[in-house]
Structure formats: structure tokens, C-alpha cells
GROMACS .gro file of N, CA and C in nm:
model
  522
    1VAL      N    1   0.084  -0.119  -0.001
    1VAL     CA    2  -0.001  -0.001  -0.001
    1VAL      C    3   0.087   0.125   0.000
    2GLU      N    4   0.192   0.124   0.084
    2GLU     CA    5   0.279   0.243   0.095
    2GLU      C    6   0.342   0.278  -0.041
    3ARG      N    7   0.395   0.178  -0.114
    3ARG     CA    8   0.459   0.203  -0.244
    3ARG      C    9   0.357   0.251  -0.346
    4LEU      N   10   0.235   0.199  -0.339
    4LEU     CA   11   0.129   0.243  -0.430
    4LEU      C   12   0.099   0.391  -0.407
    5GLU      N   13   0.091   0.431  -0.280
    5GLU     CA   14   0.066   0.573  -0.249
    5GLU      C   15   0.181   0.660  -0.298
    6VAL      N   16   0.305   0.618  -0.275
    6VAL     CA   17   0.419   0.695  -0.318
    6VAL      C   18   0.418   0.708  -0.471
    7ALA      N   19   0.389   0.600  -0.541
    7ALA     CA   20   0.385   0.604  -0.687
    7ALA      C   21   0.277   0.698  -0.736
    8SER      N   22   0.160   0.694  -0.676
    8SER     CA   23   0.052   0.781  -0.724
    8SER      C   24   0.081   0.926  -0.692
    9PHE      N   25   0.148   0.958  -0.579
    9PHE     CA   26   0.182   1.095  -0.548
    9PHE      C   27   0.293   1.144  -0.641
   10SER      N   28   0.388   1.058  -0.670
   10SER     CA   29   0.497   1.104  -0.757
   10SER      C   30   0.448   1.124  -0.901
   11ALA      N   31   0.338   1.061  -0.939
   11ALA     CA   32   0.280   1.085  -1.070
   11ALA      C   33   0.230   1.227  -1.086
   12LEU      N   34   0.203   1.294  -0.976
   12LEU     CA   35   0.158   1.433  -0.981
   12LEU      C   36   0.259   1.524  -1.049
   13LYS      N   37   0.384   1.493  -1.032
   13LYS     CA   38   0.491   1.576  -1.087
   13LYS      C   39   0.486   1.580  -1.240
   14THR      N   40   0.447   1.472  -1.302
   14THR     CA   41   0.442   1.469  -1.449
   14THR      C   42   0.304   1.499  -1.503
   15TYR      N   43   0.203   1.503  -1.419
   15TYR     CA   44   0.067   1.531  -1.463
   15TYR      C   45   0.054   1.678  -1.499
   16ASP      N   46   0.009   1.706  -1.618
   16ASP     CA   47   0.000   1.846  -1.663
   16ASP      C   48  -0.138   1.871  -1.725
   17PRO      N   49  -0.240   1.889  -1.641
   17PRO     CA   50  -0.376   1.909  -1.693
   17PRO      C   51  -0.390   2.049  -1.751
   18PRO      N   52  -0.500   2.074  -1.817
   18PRO     CA   53  -0.524   2.211  -1.862
   18PRO      C   54  -0.519   2.305  -1.743
   19ALA      N   55  -0.468   2.423  -1.761
   19ALA     CA   56  -0.445   2.517  -1.651
   19ALA      C   57  -0.575   2.586  -1.610
   20THR      N   58  -0.659   2.508  -1.542
   20THR     CA   59  -0.779   2.567  -1.484
   20THR      C   60  -0.757   2.583  -1.336
   21ALA      N   61  -0.824   2.679  -1.279
   21ALA     CA   62  -0.809   2.701  -1.136
   21ALA      C   63  -0.847   2.577  -1.056
   22ALA      N   64  -0.953   2.509  -1.099
   22ALA     CA   65  -1.000   2.390  -1.026
   22ALA      C   66  -0.895   2.278  -1.033
   23ALA      N   67  -0.836   2.258  -1.151
   23ALA     CA   68  -0.736   2.152  -1.167
   23ALA      C   69  -0.610   2.184  -1.085
   24GLU      N   70  -0.568   2.310  -1.088
   24GLU     CA   71  -0.451   2.348  -1.010
   24GLU      C   72  -0.477   2.333  -0.860
   25ALA      N   73  -0.594   2.372  -0.815
   25ALA     CA   74  -0.629   2.359  -0.673
   25ALA      C   75  -0.634   2.211  -0.631
   26ALA      N   76  -0.684   2.126  -0.721
   26ALA     CA   77  -0.690   1.983  -0.690
   26ALA      C   78  -0.548   1.924  -0.680
   27ILE      N   79  -0.459   1.967  -0.768
   27ILE     CA   80  -0.321   1.916  -0.762
   27ILE      C   81  -0.252   1.965  -0.636
   28ALA      N   82  -0.272   2.092  -0.603
   28ALA     CA   83  -0.213   2.146  -0.480
   28ALA      C   84  -0.264   2.069  -0.356
   29ALA      N   85  -0.393   2.042  -0.355
   29ALA     CA   86  -0.451   1.969  -0.242
   29ALA      C   87  -0.394   1.826  -0.238
   30ALA      N   88  -0.373   1.765  -0.354
   30ALA     CA   89  -0.317   1.631  -0.357
   30ALA      C   90  -0.173   1.631  -0.304
   31PHE      N   91  -0.095   1.733  -0.342
   31PHE     CA   92   0.042   1.743  -0.288
   31PHE      C   93   0.038   1.758  -0.136
   32ARG      N   94  -0.049   1.846  -0.086
   32ARG     CA   95  -0.057   1.870   0.060
   32ARG      C   96  -0.095   1.741   0.133
   33SER      N   97  -0.200   1.675   0.085
   33SER     CA   98  -0.245   1.552   0.154
   33SER      C   99  -0.141   1.442   0.138
   34GLY      N  100  -0.077   1.437   0.022
   34GLY     CA  101   0.028   1.337   0.000
   34GLY      C  102   0.144   1.354   0.096
   35PHE      N  103   0.182   1.479   0.116
   35PHE     CA  104   0.291   1.507   0.208
   35PHE      C  105   0.251   1.466   0.350
   36ALA      N  106   0.130   1.497   0.388
   36ALA     CA  107   0.081   1.463   0.521
   36ALA      C  108   0.083   1.311   0.543
   37VAL      N  109   0.041   1.236   0.441
   37VAL     CA  110   0.040   1.090   0.451
   37VAL      C  111   0.183   1.035   0.458
   38LEU      N  112   0.268   1.081   0.365
   38LEU     CA  113   0.404   1.029   0.358
   38LEU      C  114   0.488   1.069   0.481
   39SER      N  115   0.459   1.182   0.539
   39SER     CA  116   0.534   1.222   0.660
   39SER      C  117   0.523   1.120   0.771
   40GLY      N  118   0.409   1.052   0.777
   40GLY     CA  119   0.390   0.950   0.876
   40GLY      C  120   0.452   0.816   0.838
   41LEU      N  121   0.489   0.801   0.713
   41LEU     CA  122   0.543   0.672   0.665
   41LEU      C  123   0.695   0.676   0.644
   42SER      N  124   0.739   0.780   0.572
   42SER     CA  125   0.881   0.785   0.534
   42SER      C  126   0.919   0.930   0.509
   43PHE      N  127   1.012   0.980   0.592
   43PHE     CA  128   1.055   1.118   0.573
   43PHE      C  129   1.130   1.136   0.441
   44HIS      N  130   1.197   1.030   0.396
   44HIS     CA  131   1.266   1.037   0.265
   44HIS      C  132   1.163   1.055   0.155
   45ASP      N  133   1.059   0.974   0.153
   45ASP     CA  134   0.956   0.985   0.049
   45ASP      C  135   0.880   1.117   0.062
   46ALA      N  136   0.854   1.159   0.185
   46ALA     CA  137   0.786   1.288   0.207
   46ALA      C  138   0.873   1.402   0.153
   47GLY      N  139   1.002   1.393   0.176
   47GLY     CA  140   1.093   1.495   0.122
   47GLY      C  141   1.094   1.497  -0.030
   48SER      N  142   1.093   1.381  -0.090
   48SER     CA  143   1.091   1.373  -0.238
   48SER      C  144   0.964   1.435  -0.292
   49LEU      N  145   0.850   1.404  -0.228
   49LEU     CA  146   0.724   1.462  -0.271
   49LEU      C  147   0.722   1.613  -0.251
   50ALA      N  148   0.776   1.658  -0.140
   50ALA     CA  149   0.781   1.804  -0.115
   50ALA      C  150   0.869   1.873  -0.219
   51ALA      N  151   0.978   1.808  -0.259
   51ALA     CA  152   1.064   1.865  -0.365
   51ALA      C  153   0.988   1.876  -0.497
   52ASP      N  154   0.912   1.771  -0.530
   52ASP     CA  155   0.829   1.774  -0.652
   52ASP      C  156   0.721   1.883  -0.642
   53TRP      N  157   0.662   1.894  -0.527
   53TRP     CA  158   0.559   1.994  -0.500
   53TRP      C  159   0.619   2.137  -0.517
   54ALA      N  160   0.736   2.158  -0.459
   54ALA     CA  161   0.801   2.288  -0.468
   54ALA      C  162   0.835   2.320  -0.613
   55ASP      N  163   0.888   2.221  -0.684
   55ASP     CA  164   0.923   2.241  -0.825
   55ASP      C  165   0.796   2.276  -0.907
   56TRP      N  166   0.688   2.202  -0.883
   56TRP     CA  167   0.562   2.227  -0.955
   56TRP      C  168   0.512   2.370  -0.925
   57ALA      N  169   0.514   2.407  -0.800
   57ALA     CA  170   0.465   2.542  -0.763
   57ALA      C  171   0.557   2.653  -0.814
   58ASP      N  172   0.686   2.626  -0.810
   58ASP     CA  173   0.784   2.725  -0.862
   58ASP      C  174   0.760   2.753  -1.011
   59ARG      N  175   0.744   2.644  -1.087
   59ARG     CA  176   0.725   2.660  -1.231
   59ARG      C  177   0.600   2.736  -1.264
   60ARG      N  178   0.500   2.724  -1.182
   60ARG     CA  179   0.371   2.792  -1.207
   60ARG      C  180   0.360   2.926  -1.134
   61HIS      N  181   0.463   2.960  -1.058
   61HIS     CA  182   0.467   3.085  -0.981
   61HIS      C  183   0.349   3.095  -0.884
   62PHE      N  184   0.317   2.982  -0.820
   62PHE     CA  185   0.214   2.982  -0.718
   62PHE      C  186   0.279   3.011  -0.585
   63THR      N  187   0.277   3.135  -0.548
   63THR     CA  188   0.351   3.183  -0.430
   63THR      C  189   0.316   3.108  -0.304
   64THR      N  190   0.189   3.096  -0.274
   64THR     CA  191   0.149   3.031  -0.148
   64THR      C  192   0.190   2.885  -0.146
   65GLU      N  193   0.166   2.816  -0.257
   65GLU     CA  194   0.203   2.672  -0.263
   65GLU      C  195   0.355   2.653  -0.258
   66ALA      N  196   0.428   2.740  -0.331
   66ALA     CA  197   0.574   2.729  -0.330
   66ALA      C  198   0.629   2.752  -0.190
   67ALA      N  199   0.573   2.848  -0.120
   67ALA     CA  200   0.618   2.878   0.017
   67ALA      C  201   0.593   2.758   0.107
   68GLU      N  202   0.473   2.703   0.101
   68GLU     CA  203   0.440   2.590   0.188
   68GLU      C  204   0.521   2.465   0.149
   69ALA      N  205   0.539   2.442   0.020
   69ALA     CA  206   0.616   2.325  -0.026
   69ALA      C  207   0.761   2.333   0.018
   70HIS      N  208   0.821   2.451   0.005
   70HIS     CA  209   0.960   2.467   0.049
   70HIS      C  210   0.973   2.448   0.200
   71LEU      N  211   0.877   2.501   0.273
   71LEU     CA  212   0.880   2.486   0.419
   71LEU      C  213   0.867   2.337   0.457
   72CYS      N  214   0.780   2.264   0.392
   72CYS     CA  215   0.764   2.120   0.417
   72CYS      C  216   0.891   2.044   0.381
   73LEU      N  217   0.952   2.082   0.270
   73LEU     CA  218   1.078   2.017   0.228
   73LEU      C  219   1.185   2.036   0.330
   74ILE      N  220   1.201   2.156   0.378
   74ILE     CA  221   1.305   2.183   0.478
   74ILE      C  222   1.278   2.107   0.608
   75ARG      N  223   1.152   2.106   0.651
   75ARG     CA  224   1.115   2.031   0.771
   75ARG      C  225   1.151   1.883   0.755
   76SER      N  226   1.121   1.831   0.639
   76SER     CA  227   1.149   1.690   0.612
   76SER      C  228   1.301   1.663   0.615
   77LEU      N  229   1.378   1.751   0.555
   77LEU     CA  230   1.523   1.733   0.554
   77LEU      C  231   1.583   1.749   0.694
   78VAL      N  232   1.530   1.840   0.775
   78VAL     CA  233   1.579   1.855   0.910
   78VAL      C  234   1.552   1.727   0.989
   79THR      N  235   1.433   1.670   0.972
   79THR     CA  236   1.398   1.547   1.042
   79THR      C  237   1.489   1.434   0.996
   80GLN      N  238   1.513   1.424   0.865
   80GLN     CA  239   1.604   1.322   0.812
   80GLN      C  240   1.742   1.335   0.876
   81SER      N  241   1.792   1.459   0.875
   81SER     CA  242   1.926   1.486   0.929
   81SER      C  243   1.935   1.446   1.078
   82GLN      N  244   1.833   1.478   1.152
   82GLN     CA  245   1.833   1.448   1.295
   82GLN      C  246   1.829   1.297   1.322
   83ARG      N  247   1.769   1.221   1.234
   83ARG     CA  248   1.755   1.078   1.256
   83ARG      C  249   1.877   0.998   1.208
   84LEU      N  250   1.962   1.061   1.130
   84LEU     CA  251   2.081   0.992   1.083
   84LEU      C  252   2.192   0.999   1.187
   85ARG      N  253   2.255   0.889   1.209
   85ARG     CA  254   2.354   0.879   1.316
   85ARG      C  255   2.493   0.924   1.271
   86LEU      N  256   2.536   0.878   1.156
   86LEU     CA  257   2.672   0.905   1.112
   86LEU      C  258   2.683   1.042   1.048
   87ARG      N  259   2.792   1.112   1.073
   87ARG     CA  260   2.813   1.245   1.022
   87ARG      C  261   2.809   1.246   0.868
   88ALA      N  262   2.867   1.146   0.805
   88ALA     CA  263   2.867   1.140   0.659
   88ALA      C  264   2.726   1.129   0.605
   89GLU      N  265   2.639   1.056   0.674
   89GLU     CA  266   2.500   1.043   0.628
   89GLU      C  267   2.424   1.176   0.645
   90ARG      N  268   2.461   1.256   0.747
   90ARG     CA  269   2.390   1.382   0.774
   90ARG      C  270   2.434   1.491   0.675
   91GLU      N  271   2.546   1.478   0.611
   91GLU     CA  272   2.596   1.586   0.526
   91GLU      C  273   2.503   1.617   0.411
   92ARG      N  274   2.445   1.515   0.346
   92ARG     CA  275   2.361   1.541   0.231
   92ARG      C  276   2.238   1.625   0.267
   93PRO      N  277   2.156   1.583   0.367
   93PRO     CA  278   2.041   1.667   0.400
   93PRO      C  279   2.083   1.804   0.454
   94THR      N  280   2.197   1.807   0.523
   94THR     CA  281   2.243   1.935   0.577
   94THR      C  282   2.278   2.032   0.464
   95LEU      N  283   2.348   1.985   0.362
   95LEU     CA  284   2.380   2.069   0.246
   95LEU      C  285   2.254   2.112   0.173
   96GLU      N  286   2.160   2.020   0.159
   96GLU     CA  287   2.034   2.055   0.093
   96GLU      C  288   1.959   2.161   0.171
   97ILE      N  289   1.957   2.151   0.302
   97ILE     CA  290   1.889   2.253   0.385
   97ILE      C  291   1.952   2.389   0.362
   98GLN      N  292   2.085   2.393   0.363
   98GLN     CA  293   2.153   2.520   0.342
   98GLN      C  294   2.121   2.579   0.205
   99GLU      N  295   2.115   2.496   0.103
   99GLU     CA  296   2.087   2.544  -0.032
   99GLU      C  297   1.943   2.589  -0.048
  100LEU      N  298   1.851   2.521   0.019
  100LEU     CA  299   1.708   2.548   0.000
  100LEU      C  300   1.655   2.664   0.085
  101THR      N  301   1.726   2.704   0.188
  101THR     CA  302   1.674   2.805   0.275
  101THR      C  303   1.655   2.939   0.205
  102ALA      N  304   1.743   2.973   0.113
  102ALA     CA  305   1.729   3.099   0.039
  102ALA      C  306   1.601   3.097  -0.047
  103ASP      N  307   1.580   2.988  -0.118
  103ASP     CA  308   1.457   2.973  -0.199
  103ASP      C  309   1.335   2.979  -0.109
  104ALA      N  310   1.339   2.905  -0.001
  104ALA     CA  311   1.224   2.904   0.091
  104ALA      C  312   1.198   3.043   0.147
  105GLY      N  313   1.303   3.113   0.185
  105GLY     CA  314   1.289   3.249   0.236
  105GLY      C  315   1.226   3.340   0.133
  106PHE      N  316   1.268   3.327   0.009
  106PHE     CA  317   1.211   3.409  -0.100
  106PHE      C  318   1.061   3.384  -0.112
  107TRP      N  319   1.022   3.257  -0.123
  107TRP     CA  320   0.881   3.225  -0.144
  107TRP      C  321   0.796   3.262  -0.022
  108LEU      N  322   0.852   3.242   0.097
  108LEU     CA  323   0.777   3.278   0.218
  108LEU      C  324   0.756   3.430   0.226
  109LEU      N  325   0.858   3.508   0.191
  109LEU     CA  326   0.841   3.653   0.187
  109LEU      C  327   0.737   3.693   0.082
  110ALA      N  328   0.747   3.631  -0.035
  110ALA     CA  329   0.653   3.662  -0.141
  110ALA      C  330   0.507   3.628  -0.101
  111ALA      N  331   0.495   3.527  -0.017
  111ALA     CA  332   0.363   3.484   0.030
  111ALA      C  333   0.313   3.568   0.149
  112GLY      N  334   0.394   3.665   0.191
  112GLY     CA  335   0.354   3.750   0.303
  112GLY      C  336   0.375   3.685   0.437
  113ARG      N  337   0.478   3.599   0.447
  113ARG     CA  338   0.507   3.530   0.572
  113ARG      C  339   0.651   3.563   0.617
  114PRO      N  340   0.676   3.691   0.653
  114PRO     CA  341   0.814   3.732   0.685
  114PRO      C  342   0.869   3.660   0.809
  115ARG      N  343   0.783   3.631   0.904
  115ARG     CA  344   0.832   3.561   1.026
  115ARG      C  345   0.885   3.422   0.991
  116ASP      N  346   0.807   3.347   0.909
  116ASP     CA  347   0.852   3.214   0.867
  116ASP      C  348   0.977   3.225   0.783
  117ALA      N  349   0.986   3.329   0.698
  117ALA     CA  350   1.105   3.347   0.614
  117ALA      C  351   1.228   3.367   0.703
  118ALA      N  352   1.213   3.452   0.806
  118ALA     CA  353   1.325   3.476   0.896
  118ALA      C  354   1.365   3.350   0.970
  119LEU      N  355   1.268   3.273   1.014
  119LEU     CA  356   1.298   3.146   1.085
  119LEU      C  357   1.370   3.047   0.995
  120VAL      N  358   1.327   3.039   0.871
  120VAL     CA  359   1.389   2.943   0.777
  120VAL      C  360   1.532   2.987   0.747
  121LEU      N  361   1.552   3.116   0.724
  121LEU     CA  362   1.688   3.166   0.697
  121LEU      C  363   1.778   3.144   0.818
  122ASP      N  364   1.725   3.166   0.936
  122ASP     CA  365   1.799   3.143   1.060
  122ASP      C  366   1.832   2.995   1.075
  123LEU      N  367   1.737   2.911   1.040
  123LEU     CA  368   1.764   2.765   1.046
  123LEU      C  369   1.877   2.729   0.953
  124GLY      N  370   1.881   2.783   0.833
  124GLY     CA  371   1.990   2.755   0.740
  124GLY      C  372   2.123   2.794   0.795
  125CYS      N  373   2.128   2.914   0.859
  125CYS     CA  374   2.254   2.960   0.920
  125CYS      C  375   2.292   2.868   1.035
  126GLY      N  376   2.193   2.832   1.116
  126GLY     CA  377   2.218   2.746   1.231
  126GLY      C  378   2.271   2.610   1.192
  127VAL      N  379   2.211   2.552   1.088
  127VAL     CA  380   2.255   2.420   1.042
  127VAL      C  381   2.399   2.428   0.994
  128GLY      N  382   2.430   2.531   0.916
  128GLY     CA  383   2.565   2.548   0.867
  128GLY      C  384   2.666   2.567   0.980
  129LEU      N  385   2.631   2.653   1.075
  129LEU     CA  386   2.719   2.678   1.188
  129LEU      C  387   2.737   2.552   1.273
  130GLY      N  388   2.628   2.479   1.295
  130GLY     CA  389   2.636   2.358   1.375
  130GLY      C  390   2.728   2.255   1.313
  131GLU      N  391   2.719   2.238   1.181
  131GLU     CA  392   2.806   2.142   1.115
  131GLU      C  393   2.952   2.188   1.121
  132ARG      N  394   2.973   2.316   1.104
  132ARG     CA  395   3.109   2.370   1.109
  132ARG      C  396   3.168   2.350   1.248
  133LEU      N  397   3.092   2.381   1.351
  133LEU     CA  398   3.141   2.362   1.488
  133LEU      C  399   3.167   2.216   1.517
  134HIS      N  400   3.078   2.128   1.469
  134HIS     CA  401   3.098   1.985   1.490
  134HIS      C  402   3.229   1.941   1.422
  135HIS      N  403   3.252   1.989   1.302
  135HIS     CA  404   3.374   1.954   1.227
  135HIS      C  405   3.497   2.011   1.298
  136GLU      N  406   3.489   2.138   1.337
  136GLU     CA  407   3.605   2.202   1.402
  136GLU      C  408   3.631   2.146   1.541
  137ARG      N  409   3.529   2.100   1.609
  137ARG     CA  410   3.548   2.042   1.742
  137ARG      C  411   3.645   1.923   1.733
  138GLY      N  412   3.631   1.843   1.630
  138GLY     CA  413   3.724   1.731   1.614
  138GLY      C  414   3.867   1.778   1.591
  139GLU      N  415   3.883   1.886   1.512
  139GLU     CA  416   4.016   1.941   1.491
  139GLU      C  417   4.073   1.999   1.620
  140VAL      N  418   3.990   2.069   1.696
  140VAL     CA  419   4.034   2.127   1.822
  140VAL      C  420   4.078   2.017   1.917
  141GLN      N  421   4.001   1.909   1.924
  141GLN     CA  422   4.037   1.798   2.014
  141GLN      C  423   4.169   1.735   1.973
  142GLU      N  424   4.195   1.723   1.843
  142GLU     CA  425   4.321   1.668   1.796
  142GLU      C  426   4.437   1.758   1.833
  143ARG      N  427   4.417   1.889   1.813
  143ARG     CA  428   4.525   1.983   1.848
  143ARG      C  429   4.550   1.984   2.000
  144LEU      N  430   4.443   1.978   2.077
  144LEU     CA  431   4.457   1.975   2.222
  144LEU      C  432   4.533   1.852   2.266
  145ALA      N  433   4.503   1.739   2.207
  145ALA     CA  434   4.574   1.615   2.241
  145ALA      C  435   4.721   1.629   2.206
  146ALA      N  436   4.754   1.688   2.092
  146ALA     CA  437   4.894   1.706   2.052
  146ALA      C  438   4.964   1.803   2.147
  147TRP      N  439   4.897   1.909   2.185
  147TRP     CA  440   4.957   2.005   2.279
  147TRP      C  441   4.976   1.943   2.418
  148THR      N  442   4.879   1.863   2.460
  148THR     CA  443   4.892   1.796   2.588
  148THR      C  444   5.013   1.704   2.589
  149GLU      N  445   5.030   1.632   2.480
  149GLU     CA  446   5.146   1.544   2.470
  149GLU      C  447   5.276   1.626   2.470
  150THR      N  448   5.277   1.734   2.394
  150THR     CA  449   5.398   1.820   2.388
  150THR      C  450   5.428   1.881   2.521
  151LEU      N  451   5.326   1.934   2.588
  151LEU     CA  452   5.345   1.994   2.722
  151LEU      C  453   5.392   1.889   2.823
  152GLY      N  454   5.339   1.770   2.817
  152GLY     CA  455   5.381   1.662   2.907
  152GLY      C  456   5.528   1.628   2.887
  153SER      N  457   5.567   1.624   2.762
  153SER     CA  458   5.709   1.593   2.733
  153SER      C  459   5.798   1.709   2.776
  154MET      N  460   5.752   1.833   2.757
  154MET     CA  461   5.832   1.949   2.802
  154MET      C  462   5.841   1.949   2.956
  155ALA      N  463   5.732   1.915   3.022
  155ALA     CA  464   5.735   1.911   3.169
  155ALA      C  465   5.832   1.805   3.220
  156ALA      N  466   5.833   1.691   3.153
  156ALA     CA  467   5.925   1.583   3.194
  156ALA      C  468   6.069   1.628   3.173
  157THR      N  469   6.097   1.693   3.062
  157THR     CA  470   6.233   1.742   3.033
  157THR      C  471   6.274   1.846   3.138
  158LEU      N  472   6.182   1.941   3.168
  158LEU     CA  473   6.213   2.044   3.268
  158LEU      C  474   6.235   1.982   3.405
  159SER      N  475   6.159   1.881   3.437
  159SER     CA  476   6.173   1.814   3.569
  159SER      C  477   6.309   1.747   3.578
  160ARG      N  478   6.351   1.679   3.472
  160ARG     CA  479   6.483   1.614   3.470
  160ARG      C  480   6.594   1.718   3.481
  161GLU      N  481   6.580   1.827   3.406
  161GLU     CA  482   6.682   1.932   3.412
  161GLU      C  483   6.685   1.997   3.550
  162TRP      N  484   6.571   2.015   3.612
  162TRP     CA  485   6.566   2.073   3.746
  162TRP      C  486   6.637   1.982   3.846
  163ASP      N  487   6.604   1.850   3.835
  163ASP     CA  488   6.670   1.752   3.924
  163ASP      C  489   6.822   1.751   3.902
  164GLN      N  490   6.864   1.758   3.777
  164GLN     CA  491   7.007   1.757   3.748
  164GLN      C  492   7.074   1.885   3.802
  165ALA      N  493   7.005   1.997   3.786
  165ALA     CA  494   7.059   2.126   3.838
  165ALA      C  495   7.066   2.120   3.990
  166GLY      N  496   6.969   2.060   4.054
  166GLY     CA  497   6.970   2.046   4.200
  166GLY      C  498   7.083   1.956   4.245
  167THR      N  499   7.108   1.848   4.172
  167THR     CA  500   7.215   1.754   4.203
  167THR      C  501   7.349   1.823   4.189
  168ARG      N  502   7.369   1.902   4.083
  168ARG     CA  503   7.495   1.974   4.061
  168ARG      C  504   7.518   2.078   4.171
  169THR      N  505   7.409   2.148   4.208
  169THR     CA  506   7.421   2.249   4.314
  169THR      C  507   7.459   2.180   4.446
  170ALA      N  508   7.398   2.068   4.478
  170ALA     CA  509   7.425   1.997   4.604
  170ALA      C  510   7.567   1.946   4.605
  171SER      N  511   7.619   1.897   4.492
  171SER     CA  512   7.756   1.845   4.488
  171SER      C  513   7.858   1.959   4.499
  172ARG      N  514   7.827   2.075   4.449
  172ARG     CA  515   7.916   2.189   4.459
  172ARG      C  516   7.922   2.241   4.604
  173GLN      N  517   7.816   2.230   4.675
  173GLN     CA  518   7.808   2.280   4.813
  173GLN      C  519   7.885   2.189   4.909
  174GLN      N  520   7.912   2.067   4.870
  174GLN     CA  521   7.980   1.972   4.960
  174GLN      C  522   8.122   1.991   4.951
   0.00000   0.00000   0.00000
């Protein structure tokens, strides 16, 4: 059943009925309900459908639909990224989020949703910063370990030299 639903929703992307308001509204409603259904089944499939929805709305310049589709796509990618354990697996949705936030911000502003646009743009910055800090934290830990080792070896050398200086001073005093 799940694959049948995914196949029927993905067929929306290639369906190109006559451009009547009723047909366009029906397709938009199908995308919305399809996303709602797939979000409960598979975030990957929901994200694919949201991408198709966004593309469909972008091509037709449907501001409200494009704004909502981009927002759903970003939500889906954020959820995917959070559920992935390995850093390498998280990179793809993270990069997609960063790339899509500008488009989403544009459509949300065009749809009269400046608060959502600001939140999405902030999310894109936060995701990028979080990944950078995560990456740099590993480098900082490596450098700290190297410095700790260097300082330990310097301390041992200084301790030996101190002991030797103390021994020389004691032998001169005798």
C-alpha cells in the first residue's frame, strides 16, 4: 500500500492538466495531503514529494504553494538529518537545507510570511554553523591532544633538568 501511495503521489509531478483554477487547486490539495500521509510513513519519500511539489509550484509561480512546499521540504530534511547517526550520512540533507533556505525564504516573503522566512533563513545559518562547529570540534580535540602530549614531554624534560641542576648544586656545596 505504501509504495502504491508513493507512486501515485509522484505521478503528480508529471501530470500536466489544462491550466484551470480547479485543476490546479486539486493538484495542490493532492500534494498537501500526500505530504501529510508520507510524513507518517517515510521522511525520505515525504521529502521527495515536497521537492516535486516545490518544483511544480515554482514553475507555475504559485507563491502560497511554493512557500508551503519549500517549508515542508526543509522540515522533512531537518527530520532526516536528525535521525541519521553518522556524520557522513547527515551531510547530504544538511547541504540541501543550506541550499534550499534561500529559496524558501524568498517564497515565504513573497507569500507574506516574513516571520517564517526569517525562521527558515535562521535555520539555514544554524545548520551550517552547527556542522562547522561539529567539524572544528574534532580538529580542536586533535590539536589539544597534541599540545597535551607536547606539554607533558616538556614538563618531563624540565623536571629532569631541574633535578640535574639540583644535584649539581648539592655536589658543589659539599
